[in-house]
Amino acid sequence: MITIALQQDEQQRYSGFCISGHAESADEGYDLVCAAVSVLAQTAFLGLCHYGKKPAYEQREGYFSIRLAEQNETTQVILETMVLGLEEIVRQYGQYVVFDS
């Protein structure tokens, strides 16, 4: 199962995220749920790097996390868009992906 943890600051702005695990919804290399979550997280990271200061990050097999040094309107739009996509994946494939509350 993939677990998504979102971090927010005291003003409820996104300050980072951590995604860990594997969906295991199909054989390795054919897991569309895992690929979808990965694409959203990687695209958000690329957007943050392109439109702002590169966030601190850690990436390894089955694990990806970022931590923003600063939040602004652009970083929030990027992360909010990622969250919208992740929420839809959780809605459709909740047996493979969950938000850590």
Short mmCIF file of N, CA and C in Angstrom, two decimals:
data_model
loop_
_atom_site.label_atom_id
_atom_site.label_comp_id
_atom_site.label_asym_id
_atom_site.label_seq_id
_atom_site.Cartn_x
_atom_site.Cartn_y
_atom_site.Cartn_z
N MET A 1 0.84 -1.18 0.00
CA MET A 1 0.00 0.00 0.00
C MET A 1 0.88 1.25 0.00
N ILE A 2 0.43 2.26 -0.72
CA ILE A 2 1.12 3.55 -0.73
C ILE A 2 0.49 4.43 0.34
N THR A 3 1.33 5.06 1.16
CA THR A 3 0.87 5.99 2.18
C THR A 3 1.38 7.38 1.84
N ILE A 4 0.48 8.36 1.86
CA ILE A 4 0.81 9.75 1.55
C ILE A 4 0.63 10.58 2.81
N ALA A 5 1.69 11.26 3.23
CA ALA A 5 1.62 12.16 4.37
C ALA A 5 1.93 13.58 3.88
N LEU A 6 1.01 14.50 4.15
CA LEU A 6 1.18 15.89 3.75
C LEU A 6 1.56 16.70 4.98
N GLN A 7 2.55 17.57 4.84
CA GLN A 7 2.92 18.45 5.94
C GLN A 7 2.42 19.87 5.64
N GLN A 8 1.91 20.52 6.69
CA GLN A 8 1.45 21.89 6.59
C GLN A 8 2.02 22.71 7.73
N ASP A 9 2.21 24.00 7.47
CA ASP A 9 2.70 24.88 8.52
C ASP A 9 1.52 25.41 9.34
N GLU A 10 1.80 26.31 10.26
CA GLU A 10 0.76 26.82 11.16
C GLU A 10 -0.33 27.62 10.43
N GLN A 11 -0.05 28.10 9.22
CA GLN A 11 -1.06 28.80 8.42
C GLN A 11 -1.78 27.84 7.45
N GLN A 12 -1.58 26.54 7.65
CA GLN A 12 -2.18 25.50 6.82
C GLN A 12 -1.70 25.52 5.37
N ARG A 13 -0.50 26.07 5.15
CA ARG A 13 0.12 26.03 3.82
C ARG A 13 0.94 24.74 3.74
N TYR A 14 0.95 24.14 2.56
CA TYR A 14 1.74 22.93 2.39
C TYR A 14 3.23 23.25 2.51
N SER A 15 3.91 22.44 3.31
CA SER A 15 5.35 22.65 3.51
C SER A 15 6.16 21.43 3.08
N GLY A 16 5.48 20.37 2.67
CA GLY A 16 6.17 19.19 2.19
C GLY A 16 5.26 17.99 2.14
N PHE A 17 5.81 16.87 1.75
CA PHE A 17 5.07 15.63 1.71
C PHE A 17 6.03 14.46 1.78
N CYS A 18 5.48 13.31 2.13
CA CYS A 18 6.22 12.05 2.15
C CYS A 18 5.30 10.98 1.57
N ILE A 19 5.80 10.28 0.57
CA ILE A 19 5.04 9.20 -0.06
C ILE A 19 5.89 7.94 0.06
N SER A 20 5.29 6.89 0.62
CA SER A 20 6.06 5.66 0.81
C SER A 20 5.22 4.43 0.50
N GLY A 21 5.92 3.38 0.13
CA GLY A 21 5.28 2.10 -0.13
C GLY A 21 5.06 1.83 -1.60
N HIS A 22 4.41 0.72 -1.87
CA HIS A 22 4.08 0.29 -3.23
C HIS A 22 2.61 -0.10 -3.27
N ALA A 23 1.94 0.24 -4.36
CA ALA A 23 0.52 -0.08 -4.48
C ALA A 23 0.29 -1.58 -4.59
N GLU A 24 1.15 -2.26 -5.32
CA GLU A 24 1.00 -3.70 -5.55
C GLU A 24 -0.36 -4.03 -6.15
N SER A 25 -0.82 -3.16 -7.08
CA SER A 25 -2.09 -3.40 -7.76
C SER A 25 -1.90 -4.23 -9.03
N ALA A 26 -0.64 -4.42 -9.43
CA ALA A 26 -0.30 -5.21 -10.62
C ALA A 26 1.15 -5.65 -10.48
N ASP A 27 1.60 -6.46 -11.41
CA ASP A 27 2.98 -6.90 -11.40
C ASP A 27 3.92 -5.71 -11.53
N GLU A 28 5.12 -5.87 -11.00
CA GLU A 28 6.14 -4.82 -11.10
C GLU A 28 6.34 -4.42 -12.56
N GLY A 29 6.37 -3.12 -12.79
CA GLY A 29 6.52 -2.60 -14.14
C GLY A 29 5.19 -2.38 -14.85
N TYR A 30 4.10 -2.87 -14.27
CA TYR A 30 2.77 -2.72 -14.87
C TYR A 30 1.77 -2.08 -13.91
N ASP A 31 2.26 -1.58 -12.80
CA ASP A 31 1.40 -1.03 -11.75
C ASP A 31 1.05 0.42 -12.07
N LEU A 32 -0.13 0.62 -12.64
CA LEU A 32 -0.54 1.97 -13.05
C LEU A 32 -0.84 2.87 -11.86
N VAL A 33 -1.30 2.32 -10.75
CA VAL A 33 -1.58 3.13 -9.56
C VAL A 33 -0.27 3.69 -9.02
N CYS A 34 0.73 2.85 -8.90
CA CYS A 34 2.04 3.29 -8.42
C CYS A 34 2.63 4.34 -9.38
N ALA A 35 2.50 4.08 -10.66
CA ALA A 35 3.02 5.02 -11.66
C ALA A 35 2.31 6.37 -11.58
N ALA A 36 1.00 6.36 -11.39
CA ALA A 36 0.25 7.61 -11.32
C ALA A 36 0.67 8.46 -10.12
N VAL A 37 0.81 7.82 -8.97
CA VAL A 37 1.24 8.54 -7.76
C VAL A 37 2.65 9.10 -7.97
N SER A 38 3.52 8.29 -8.52
CA SER A 38 4.90 8.70 -8.77
C SER A 38 4.97 9.88 -9.73
N VAL A 39 4.20 9.83 -10.80
CA VAL A 39 4.21 10.91 -11.79
C VAL A 39 3.74 12.22 -11.15
N LEU A 40 2.68 12.17 -10.35
CA LEU A 40 2.21 13.39 -9.70
C LEU A 40 3.27 13.98 -8.77
N ALA A 41 3.89 13.13 -7.97
CA ALA A 41 4.91 13.61 -7.02
C ALA A 41 6.13 14.16 -7.75
N GLN A 42 6.60 13.44 -8.77
CA GLN A 42 7.78 13.88 -9.51
C GLN A 42 7.50 15.18 -10.29
N THR A 43 6.31 15.30 -10.85
CA THR A 43 5.95 16.52 -11.58
C THR A 43 5.86 17.70 -10.64
N ALA A 44 5.30 17.50 -9.46
CA ALA A 44 5.25 18.58 -8.47
C ALA A 44 6.67 19.00 -8.10
N PHE A 45 7.54 18.03 -7.88
CA PHE A 45 8.94 18.33 -7.54
C PHE A 45 9.60 19.14 -8.67
N LEU A 46 9.40 18.72 -9.91
CA LEU A 46 9.98 19.46 -11.04
C LEU A 46 9.44 20.89 -11.11
N GLY A 47 8.15 21.05 -10.86
CA GLY A 47 7.55 22.38 -10.85
C GLY A 47 8.13 23.26 -9.74
N LEU A 48 8.30 22.68 -8.56
CA LEU A 48 8.88 23.43 -7.45
C LEU A 48 10.32 23.85 -7.77
N CYS A 49 11.07 22.97 -8.39
CA CYS A 49 12.46 23.29 -8.76
C CYS A 49 12.50 24.38 -9.84
N HIS A 50 11.59 24.31 -10.79
CA HIS A 50 11.59 25.24 -11.91
C HIS A 50 11.11 26.64 -11.51
N TYR A 51 10.07 26.70 -10.68
CA TYR A 51 9.44 27.97 -10.35
C TYR A 51 9.85 28.54 -9.00
N GLY A 52 10.75 27.89 -8.32
CA GLY A 52 11.16 28.40 -7.01
C GLY A 52 12.48 27.80 -6.60
N LYS A 53 12.73 27.86 -5.33
CA LYS A 53 13.95 27.28 -4.78
C LYS A 53 13.79 25.77 -4.66
N LYS A 54 14.81 25.03 -5.10
CA LYS A 54 14.76 23.57 -5.06
C LYS A 54 14.55 23.11 -3.62
N PRO A 55 13.52 22.31 -3.37
CA PRO A 55 13.27 21.86 -1.99
C PRO A 55 14.25 20.76 -1.58
N ALA A 56 14.42 20.62 -0.29
CA ALA A 56 15.17 19.48 0.23
C ALA A 56 14.35 18.24 -0.08
N TYR A 57 15.01 17.17 -0.47
CA TYR A 57 14.26 15.96 -0.81
C TYR A 57 15.07 14.71 -0.49
N GLU A 58 14.34 13.61 -0.39
CA GLU A 58 14.97 12.30 -0.23
C GLU A 58 14.19 11.34 -1.11
N GLN A 59 14.93 10.56 -1.88
CA GLN A 59 14.29 9.62 -2.79
C GLN A 59 15.07 8.31 -2.78
N ARG A 60 14.32 7.23 -2.63
CA ARG A 60 14.89 5.88 -2.72
C ARG A 60 13.74 4.94 -3.10
N GLU A 61 14.03 3.71 -3.29
CA GLU A 61 13.02 2.73 -3.69
C GLU A 61 11.81 2.78 -2.75
N GLY A 62 10.66 3.09 -3.31
CA GLY A 62 9.43 3.11 -2.53
C GLY A 62 9.30 4.27 -1.57
N TYR A 63 10.07 5.33 -1.76
CA TYR A 63 10.04 6.45 -0.81
C TYR A 63 10.42 7.74 -1.53
N PHE A 64 9.63 8.80 -1.32
CA PHE A 64 9.95 10.12 -1.86
C PHE A 64 9.39 11.16 -0.91
N SER A 65 10.24 12.07 -0.46
CA SER A 65 9.77 13.14 0.40
C SER A 65 10.44 14.45 0.02
N ILE A 66 9.72 15.53 0.23
CA ILE A 66 10.28 16.86 0.04
C ILE A 66 9.92 17.72 1.23
N ARG A 67 10.74 18.74 1.44
CA ARG A 67 10.49 19.73 2.49
C ARG A 67 10.83 21.09 1.90
N LEU A 68 9.84 21.98 1.87
CA LEU A 68 10.05 23.32 1.33
C LEU A 68 10.79 24.20 2.32
N ALA A 69 11.72 24.99 1.82
CA ALA A 69 12.40 25.97 2.66
C ALA A 69 11.52 27.20 2.85
N GLU A 70 10.69 27.47 1.85
CA GLU A 70 9.78 28.62 1.92
C GLU A 70 8.52 28.31 1.13
N GLN A 71 7.43 28.88 1.58
CA GLN A 71 6.17 28.72 0.88
C GLN A 71 5.76 30.06 0.27
N ASN A 72 5.18 29.99 -0.91
CA ASN A 72 4.62 31.18 -1.54
C ASN A 72 3.43 30.73 -2.38
N GLU A 73 2.81 31.66 -3.06
CA GLU A 73 1.61 31.33 -3.84
C GLU A 73 1.90 30.26 -4.89
N THR A 74 3.03 30.35 -5.55
CA THR A 74 3.37 29.38 -6.59
C THR A 74 3.57 27.99 -6.02
N THR A 75 4.32 27.88 -4.92
CA THR A 75 4.53 26.55 -4.33
C THR A 75 3.21 25.94 -3.88
N GLN A 76 2.32 26.78 -3.37
CA GLN A 76 1.03 26.27 -2.91
C GLN A 76 0.16 25.78 -4.06
N VAL A 77 0.16 26.51 -5.16
CA VAL A 77 -0.61 26.08 -6.33
C VAL A 77 -0.08 24.74 -6.84
N ILE A 78 1.22 24.61 -6.91
CA ILE A 78 1.82 23.35 -7.39
C ILE A 78 1.43 22.20 -6.47
N LEU A 79 1.59 22.38 -5.17
CA LEU A 79 1.29 21.29 -4.25
C LEU A 79 -0.21 21.02 -4.13
N GLU A 80 -1.04 22.07 -4.19
CA GLU A 80 -2.48 21.87 -4.16
C GLU A 80 -2.95 21.09 -5.39
N THR A 81 -2.35 21.36 -6.54
CA THR A 81 -2.69 20.62 -7.75
C THR A 81 -2.29 19.16 -7.62
N MET A 82 -1.10 18.90 -7.06
CA MET A 82 -0.68 17.53 -6.82
C MET A 82 -1.68 16.83 -5.90
N VAL A 83 -2.10 17.51 -4.83
CA VAL A 83 -3.03 16.93 -3.86
C VAL A 83 -4.37 16.60 -4.53
N LEU A 84 -4.85 17.48 -5.41
CA LEU A 84 -6.09 17.19 -6.13
C LEU A 84 -5.98 15.88 -6.90
N GLY A 85 -4.88 15.70 -7.60
CA GLY A 85 -4.66 14.46 -8.34
C GLY A 85 -4.56 13.26 -7.42
N LEU A 86 -3.85 13.40 -6.31
CA LEU A 86 -3.71 12.29 -5.36
C LEU A 86 -5.05 11.94 -4.72
N GLU A 87 -5.86 12.95 -4.42
CA GLU A 87 -7.18 12.69 -3.84
C GLU A 87 -8.04 11.88 -4.80
N GLU A 88 -7.94 12.16 -6.07
CA GLU A 88 -8.72 11.41 -7.06
C GLU A 88 -8.22 9.96 -7.15
N ILE A 89 -6.92 9.78 -7.08
CA ILE A 89 -6.39 8.41 -7.09
C ILE A 89 -6.86 7.64 -5.86
N VAL A 90 -6.82 8.30 -4.69
CA VAL A 90 -7.30 7.66 -3.47
C VAL A 90 -8.79 7.34 -3.58
N ARG A 91 -9.56 8.25 -4.18
CA ARG A 91 -11.00 8.02 -4.34
C ARG A 91 -11.25 6.78 -5.19
N GLN A 92 -10.49 6.63 -6.26
CA GLN A 92 -10.73 5.52 -7.19
C GLN A 92 -10.03 4.22 -6.77
N TYR A 93 -8.89 4.35 -6.10
CA TYR A 93 -8.06 3.18 -5.79
C TYR A 93 -7.67 3.13 -4.32
N GLY A 94 -8.61 3.44 -3.46
CA GLY A 94 -8.35 3.51 -2.03
C GLY A 94 -7.86 2.23 -1.40
N GLN A 95 -8.03 1.12 -2.08
CA GLN A 95 -7.51 -0.14 -1.55
C GLN A 95 -5.98 -0.24 -1.72
N TYR A 96 -5.40 0.68 -2.51
CA TYR A 96 -3.96 0.66 -2.78
C TYR A 96 -3.23 1.91 -2.29
N VAL A 97 -3.97 3.00 -2.05
CA VAL A 97 -3.37 4.29 -1.70
C VAL A 97 -4.20 4.94 -0.60
N VAL A 98 -3.52 5.45 0.43
CA VAL A 98 -4.23 6.15 1.52
C VAL A 98 -3.46 7.40 1.93
N PHE A 99 -4.22 8.35 2.47
CA PHE A 99 -3.60 9.51 3.12
C PHE A 99 -3.39 9.16 4.57
N ASP A 100 -2.22 9.49 5.08
CA ASP A 100 -1.91 9.31 6.50
C ASP A 100 -2.46 10.52 7.23
N SER A 101 -3.42 10.29 8.12
CA SER A 101 -4.00 11.44 8.82
C SER A 101 -3.41 11.67 10.17
#
